[in-house]
XYZ file of C-alpha atoms in Angstrom:
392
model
C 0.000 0.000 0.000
C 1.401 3.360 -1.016
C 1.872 6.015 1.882
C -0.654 9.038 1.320
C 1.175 12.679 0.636
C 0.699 15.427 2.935
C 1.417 19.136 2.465
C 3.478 21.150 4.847
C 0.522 23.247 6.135
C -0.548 23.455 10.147
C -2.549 20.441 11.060
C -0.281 18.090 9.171
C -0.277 15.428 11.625
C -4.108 15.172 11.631
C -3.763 15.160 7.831
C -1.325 12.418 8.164
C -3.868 9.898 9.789
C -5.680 10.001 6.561
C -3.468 6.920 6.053
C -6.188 4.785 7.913
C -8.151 5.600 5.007
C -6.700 3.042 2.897
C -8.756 0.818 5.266
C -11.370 2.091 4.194
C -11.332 -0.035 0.398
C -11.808 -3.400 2.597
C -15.494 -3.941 1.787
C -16.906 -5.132 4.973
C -17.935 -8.945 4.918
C -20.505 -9.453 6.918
C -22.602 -7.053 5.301
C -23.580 -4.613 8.346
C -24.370 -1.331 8.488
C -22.131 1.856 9.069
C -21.678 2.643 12.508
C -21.665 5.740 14.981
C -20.951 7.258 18.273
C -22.577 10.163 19.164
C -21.467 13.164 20.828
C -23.224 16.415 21.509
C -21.550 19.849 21.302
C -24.230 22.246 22.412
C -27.501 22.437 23.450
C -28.677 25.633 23.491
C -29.275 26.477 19.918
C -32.684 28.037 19.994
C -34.018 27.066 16.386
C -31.062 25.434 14.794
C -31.263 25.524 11.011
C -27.635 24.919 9.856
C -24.359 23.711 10.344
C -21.610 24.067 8.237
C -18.114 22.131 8.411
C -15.345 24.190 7.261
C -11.545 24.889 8.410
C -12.033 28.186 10.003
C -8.838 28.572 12.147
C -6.361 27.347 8.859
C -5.000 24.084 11.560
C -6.158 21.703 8.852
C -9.009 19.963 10.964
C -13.138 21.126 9.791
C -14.380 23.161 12.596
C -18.197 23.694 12.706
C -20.153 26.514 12.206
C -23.668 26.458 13.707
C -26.688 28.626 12.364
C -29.877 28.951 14.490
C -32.490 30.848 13.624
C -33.917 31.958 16.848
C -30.391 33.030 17.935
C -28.703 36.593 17.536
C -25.452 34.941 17.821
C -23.554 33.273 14.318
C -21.177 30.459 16.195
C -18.021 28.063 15.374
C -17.203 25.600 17.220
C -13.162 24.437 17.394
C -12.205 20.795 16.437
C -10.953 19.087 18.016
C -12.526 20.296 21.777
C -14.902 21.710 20.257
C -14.254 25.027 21.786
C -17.278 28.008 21.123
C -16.660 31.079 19.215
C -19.166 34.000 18.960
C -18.831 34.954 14.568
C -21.071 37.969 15.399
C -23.803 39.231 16.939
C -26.820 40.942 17.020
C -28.136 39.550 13.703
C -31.507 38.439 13.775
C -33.910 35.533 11.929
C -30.799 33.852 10.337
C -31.490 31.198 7.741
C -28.508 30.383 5.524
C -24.325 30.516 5.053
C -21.766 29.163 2.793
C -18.154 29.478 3.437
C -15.362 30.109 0.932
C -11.783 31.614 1.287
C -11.994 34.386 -2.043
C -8.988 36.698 -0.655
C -6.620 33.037 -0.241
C -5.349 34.035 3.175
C -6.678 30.528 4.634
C -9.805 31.827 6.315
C -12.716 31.589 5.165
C -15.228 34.182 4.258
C -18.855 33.675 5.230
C -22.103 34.764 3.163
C -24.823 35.065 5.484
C -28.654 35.513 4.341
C -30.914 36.542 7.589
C -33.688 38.583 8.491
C -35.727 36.263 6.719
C -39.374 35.290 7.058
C -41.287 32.273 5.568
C -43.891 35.743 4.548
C -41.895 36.640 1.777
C -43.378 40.585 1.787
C -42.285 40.562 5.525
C -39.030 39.323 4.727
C -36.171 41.726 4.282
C -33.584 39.239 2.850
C -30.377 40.997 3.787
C -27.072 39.315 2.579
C -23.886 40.018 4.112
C -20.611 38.859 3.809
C -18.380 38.381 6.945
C -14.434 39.108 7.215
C -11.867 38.300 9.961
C -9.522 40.777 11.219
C -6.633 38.708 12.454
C -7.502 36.772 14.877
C -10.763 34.249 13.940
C -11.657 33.581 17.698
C -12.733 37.464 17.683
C -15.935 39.029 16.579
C -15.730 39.362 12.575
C -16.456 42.236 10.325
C -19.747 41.785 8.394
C -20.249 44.091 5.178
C -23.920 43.868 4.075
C -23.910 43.345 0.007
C -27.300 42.961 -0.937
C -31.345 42.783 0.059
C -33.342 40.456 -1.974
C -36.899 39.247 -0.604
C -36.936 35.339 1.005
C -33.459 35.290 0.383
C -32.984 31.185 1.614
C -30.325 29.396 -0.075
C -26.591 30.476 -0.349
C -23.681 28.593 -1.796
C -20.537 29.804 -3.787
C -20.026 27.491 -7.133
C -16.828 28.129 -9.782
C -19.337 28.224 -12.621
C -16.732 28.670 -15.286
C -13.990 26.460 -14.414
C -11.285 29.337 -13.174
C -11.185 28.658 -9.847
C -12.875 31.801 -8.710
C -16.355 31.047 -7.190
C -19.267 33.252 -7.403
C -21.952 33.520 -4.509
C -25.507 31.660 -5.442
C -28.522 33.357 -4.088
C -32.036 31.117 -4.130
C -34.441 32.782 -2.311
C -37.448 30.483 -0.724
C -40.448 32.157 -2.395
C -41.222 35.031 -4.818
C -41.320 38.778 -3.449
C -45.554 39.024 -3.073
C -45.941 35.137 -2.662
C -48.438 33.683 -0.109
C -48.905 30.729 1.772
C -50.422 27.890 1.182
C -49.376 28.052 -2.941
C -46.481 30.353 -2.823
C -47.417 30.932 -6.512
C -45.015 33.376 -8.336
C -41.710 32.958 -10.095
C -38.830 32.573 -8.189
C -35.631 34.967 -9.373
C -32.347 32.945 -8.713
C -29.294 35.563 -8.804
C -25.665 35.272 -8.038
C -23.015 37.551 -6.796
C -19.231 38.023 -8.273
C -16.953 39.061 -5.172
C -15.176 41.771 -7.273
C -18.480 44.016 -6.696
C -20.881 42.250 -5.124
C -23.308 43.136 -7.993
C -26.908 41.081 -8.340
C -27.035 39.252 -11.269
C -29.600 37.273 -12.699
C -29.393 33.745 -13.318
C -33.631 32.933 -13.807
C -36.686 33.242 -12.638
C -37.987 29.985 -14.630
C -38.439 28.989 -11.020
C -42.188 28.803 -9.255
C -43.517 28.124 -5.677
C -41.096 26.510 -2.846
C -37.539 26.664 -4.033
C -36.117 24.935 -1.149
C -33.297 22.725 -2.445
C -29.646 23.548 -4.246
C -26.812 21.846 -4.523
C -23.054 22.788 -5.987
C -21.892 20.164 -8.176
C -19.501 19.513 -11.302
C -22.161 17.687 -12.782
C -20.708 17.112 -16.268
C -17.118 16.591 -15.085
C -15.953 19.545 -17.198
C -14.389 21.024 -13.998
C -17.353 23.722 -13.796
C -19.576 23.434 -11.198
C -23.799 23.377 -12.009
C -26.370 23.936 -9.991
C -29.151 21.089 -8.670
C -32.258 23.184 -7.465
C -35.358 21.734 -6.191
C -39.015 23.279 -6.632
C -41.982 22.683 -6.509
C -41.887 22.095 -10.275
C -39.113 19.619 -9.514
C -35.362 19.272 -10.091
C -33.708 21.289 -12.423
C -30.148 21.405 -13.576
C -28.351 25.255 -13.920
C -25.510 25.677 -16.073
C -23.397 28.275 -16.761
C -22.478 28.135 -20.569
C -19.296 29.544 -22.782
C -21.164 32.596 -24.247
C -21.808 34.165 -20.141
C -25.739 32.490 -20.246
C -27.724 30.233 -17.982
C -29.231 27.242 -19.190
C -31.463 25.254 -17.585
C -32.575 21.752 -18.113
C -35.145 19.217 -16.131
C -34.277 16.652 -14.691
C -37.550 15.443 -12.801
C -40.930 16.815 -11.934
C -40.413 15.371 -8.339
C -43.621 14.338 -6.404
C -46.562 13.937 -8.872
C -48.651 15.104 -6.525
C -51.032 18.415 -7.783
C -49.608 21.816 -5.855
C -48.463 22.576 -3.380
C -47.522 19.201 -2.957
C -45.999 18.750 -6.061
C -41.888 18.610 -6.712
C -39.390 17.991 -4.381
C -37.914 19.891 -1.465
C -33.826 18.535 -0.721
C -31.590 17.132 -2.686
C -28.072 15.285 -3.051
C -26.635 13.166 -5.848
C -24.498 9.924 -5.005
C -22.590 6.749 -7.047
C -23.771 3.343 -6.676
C -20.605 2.179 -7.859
C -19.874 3.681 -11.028
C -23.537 4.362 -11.351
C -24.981 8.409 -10.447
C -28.609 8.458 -8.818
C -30.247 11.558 -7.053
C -31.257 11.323 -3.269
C -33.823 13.579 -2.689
C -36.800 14.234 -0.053
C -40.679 14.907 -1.365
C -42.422 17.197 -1.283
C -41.771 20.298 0.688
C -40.747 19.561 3.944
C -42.149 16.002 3.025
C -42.658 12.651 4.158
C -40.679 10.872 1.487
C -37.139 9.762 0.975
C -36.641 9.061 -2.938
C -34.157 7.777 -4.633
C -33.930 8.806 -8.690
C -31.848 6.425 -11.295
C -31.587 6.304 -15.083
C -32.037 2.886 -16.743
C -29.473 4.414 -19.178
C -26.785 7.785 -19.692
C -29.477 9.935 -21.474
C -32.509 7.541 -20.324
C -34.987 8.973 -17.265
C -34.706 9.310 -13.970
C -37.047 6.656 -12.989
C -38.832 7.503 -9.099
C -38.438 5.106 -6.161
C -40.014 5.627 -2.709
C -37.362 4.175 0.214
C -39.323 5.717 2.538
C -42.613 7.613 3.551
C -42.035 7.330 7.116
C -40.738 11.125 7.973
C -41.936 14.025 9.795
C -41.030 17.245 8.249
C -38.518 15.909 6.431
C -35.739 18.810 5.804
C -32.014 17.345 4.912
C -30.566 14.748 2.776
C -26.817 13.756 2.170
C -25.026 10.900 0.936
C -21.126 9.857 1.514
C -19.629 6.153 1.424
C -19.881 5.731 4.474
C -18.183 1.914 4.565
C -15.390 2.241 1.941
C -17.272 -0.325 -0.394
C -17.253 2.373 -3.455
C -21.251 2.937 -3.044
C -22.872 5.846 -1.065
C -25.577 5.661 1.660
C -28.416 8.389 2.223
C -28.464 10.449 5.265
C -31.653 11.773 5.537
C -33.091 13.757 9.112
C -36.242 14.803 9.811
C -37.711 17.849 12.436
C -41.077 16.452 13.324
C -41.878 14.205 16.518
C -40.126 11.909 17.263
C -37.513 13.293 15.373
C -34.464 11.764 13.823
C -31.745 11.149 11.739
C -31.761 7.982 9.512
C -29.207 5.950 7.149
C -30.087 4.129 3.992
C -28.019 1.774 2.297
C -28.254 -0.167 -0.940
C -28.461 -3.876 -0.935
C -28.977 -5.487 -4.207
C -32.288 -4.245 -5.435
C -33.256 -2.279 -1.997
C -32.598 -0.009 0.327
C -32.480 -0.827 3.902
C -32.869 1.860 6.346
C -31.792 2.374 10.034
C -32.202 4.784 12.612
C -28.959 6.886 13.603
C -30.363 9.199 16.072
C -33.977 8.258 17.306
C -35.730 11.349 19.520
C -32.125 13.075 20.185
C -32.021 15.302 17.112
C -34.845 16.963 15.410
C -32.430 17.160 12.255
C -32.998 20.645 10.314
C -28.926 20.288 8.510
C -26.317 18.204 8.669
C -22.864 18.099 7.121
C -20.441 15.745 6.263
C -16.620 15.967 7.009
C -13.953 13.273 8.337
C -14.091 15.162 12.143
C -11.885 13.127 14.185
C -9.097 12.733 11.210
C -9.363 9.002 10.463
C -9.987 9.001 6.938
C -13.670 7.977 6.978
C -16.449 10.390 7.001
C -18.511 11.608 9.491
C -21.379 13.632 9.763
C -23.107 16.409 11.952
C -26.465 17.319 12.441
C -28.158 20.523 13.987
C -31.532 20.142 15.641
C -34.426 22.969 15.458
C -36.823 21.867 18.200
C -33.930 19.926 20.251
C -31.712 22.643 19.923
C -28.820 20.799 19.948
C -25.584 19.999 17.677
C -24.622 16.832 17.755
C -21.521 15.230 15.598
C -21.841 11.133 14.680
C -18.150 9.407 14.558
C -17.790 6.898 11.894
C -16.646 3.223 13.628
């Protein structure tokens, strides 16, 4: 076995253990499931709604960044002891972040969309953009850069292959839209970080948009854009010529709306073979699982599950080293939870990670403990907890 190479950055020696991960290629015999161990960071995050896993210190371990939306208070926590840092303060009805280094000093930078409402004409939709100032354990300096109604959904995406991402910006709803049908189109818009300028990338959009996802979808080495609707999934990407084109993928839930489309989303390989992960409808019951008989063929629907309560995030990661990925999917309604999926032949067999403990609004995925193998954490809206699950 060949050794793994490690760069001469801080946090080497926790890179270094990434050597276990050649372990990781041993498909495991018997057949069984992934397995965790649980610990819990905080519990005091009044309506938790994110967390992010990102180096934010530059020691080469993913730290965690925890959004909650009845908070005032934007926190990291510190891997490996999980110390708590305050971000900011004072900032109120966060909903969204995404976390990319544009100046290359190491740090991060941090879009964050709050003062948000699910009334999308109460909803101011300020976006800001937090800096550091030398020292990351200290309060940061936030520069607002734009105010867009519902803003939702952020995530940076290099949508033209140079390296240099741009900042997405999906809101939830159009401006004047009202519950229960949300109808109106939904303008999707990104940012450039040279001036911060709104840009238009649709509004082809309609209802809930509640899911996105940053992918290179193509394998061109230019990342598109998944989004989820309640029209259904549709693929965003950037062409040659400076345009946005957009293609569907599926119509999600055939259910009529507002119960039509789909809400989260996350591709994954079974083997060499790409399927879609996604949960149906908004803030549905359903986990679904989307595969094409052929390359160009349709994505054809399976149910895995209709078991969830508010269903609200969905990830997969190969969990086991045996080149396939398993579903993460958690759920904020009672009894809450967090449950694995994994494929078996011509099924999926699902178990319960977290039963009761986590009312699972978002979870990430990251190796945490430096082992080579991925783990995951999850942030919980009515538990108000953070919990991270260590991959055995």
């Amino acid at each position: 076995m060949g050794q793994f190479a490690t760069k001469s950055v801080p946090g080497r020696q926790w890179l270094k253990k990434a050597t276990v991960a050649v372990l990781c290629s041993i498909v495991n015999a018997a057949g069984q499931m992934p397995h965790f161990t649980q610990q819990t960071i905080a519990t005091d995050l009044a309506g938790g709604y994110q967390v992010v896993a990102c180096d934010v210190n530059h020691d080469g371990k993913p730290d965690l960044i925890a959004l909650a939306s009845n908070m005032t208070e934007l926190i990291w926590f510190e891997n490996p002891g999980w110390q708590r840092h305050v971000i900011a303060s004072g900032l109120h009805h966060m909903i969204n972040l995404a976390a990319w280094d544009i100046d290359g000093d190491g740090i991060p930078e941090i879009a964050l969309a709050y003062e948000f409402s699910m009334n999308p004409a109460e909803s101011l939709g300020k976006v800001a953009i937090l800096h550091h100032e030398g020292d990351v354990r200290q309060p940061w300096k936030m520069e607002e850069i734009d105010r867009l109604p519902a803003s939702h959904r952020l995530r940076w995406a290099d949508i033209d292959g140079s390296g240099k991402k741009v900042l997405i910006n999906a809101p939830l709803a159009a401006a004047h839209a009202q519950a229960p049908d949300y109808r109106g189109r939904v303008p999707l818009v990104y940012y450039r970080p040279d001036d911060w300028k709104r840009r238009l990338i649709g509004d082809a959009e309609e209802g809930i948009v509640h899911g996105i996802y940053v992918t290179d979808w193509d394998g061109d080495g230019r990342d598109e854009i998944l989004i989820g609707s309640f029209l259904g999934i549709h693929l965003y990407r950037y062409t040659r010529d400076g345009e946005w084109a957009r293609s569907e993928i599926t119509r999600g839930d055939p259910n009529p709306w507002p119960r039509s489309g789909t809400s989260d989303i996350a591709p994954g390989q079974l083997e060499k073979e790409r399927f879609l992960a996604a949960i149906e409808p908004w803030h549905g019951n359903q986990v679904v699982v989307y595969r094409q008989a052929t390359s160009r063929g349709a994505w054809k629907r399976q149910v895995i599950d209709s078991s969830l309560l508010d269903g609200h995030t969905v990830l997969t990661a190969d969990f086991d080293g045996d080149g396939s990925d398993e579903i993460i999917a958690g759920y904020r309604g009672q009894p809450y939870g967090v449950n694995l999926y994994k494929f078996r032949g011509e099924s999926w067999t699902r178990e319960a990670i977290d039963s009761g403990g986590m009312s699972a609004a978002g979870c990430a995925i990251a190796d945490l403990n430096g082992d080579g193998r991925p783990d995951f954490a999850c942030i919980g809206s009515a538990t108000h907890n953070l919990k991270v699950y260590l991959n055995q």
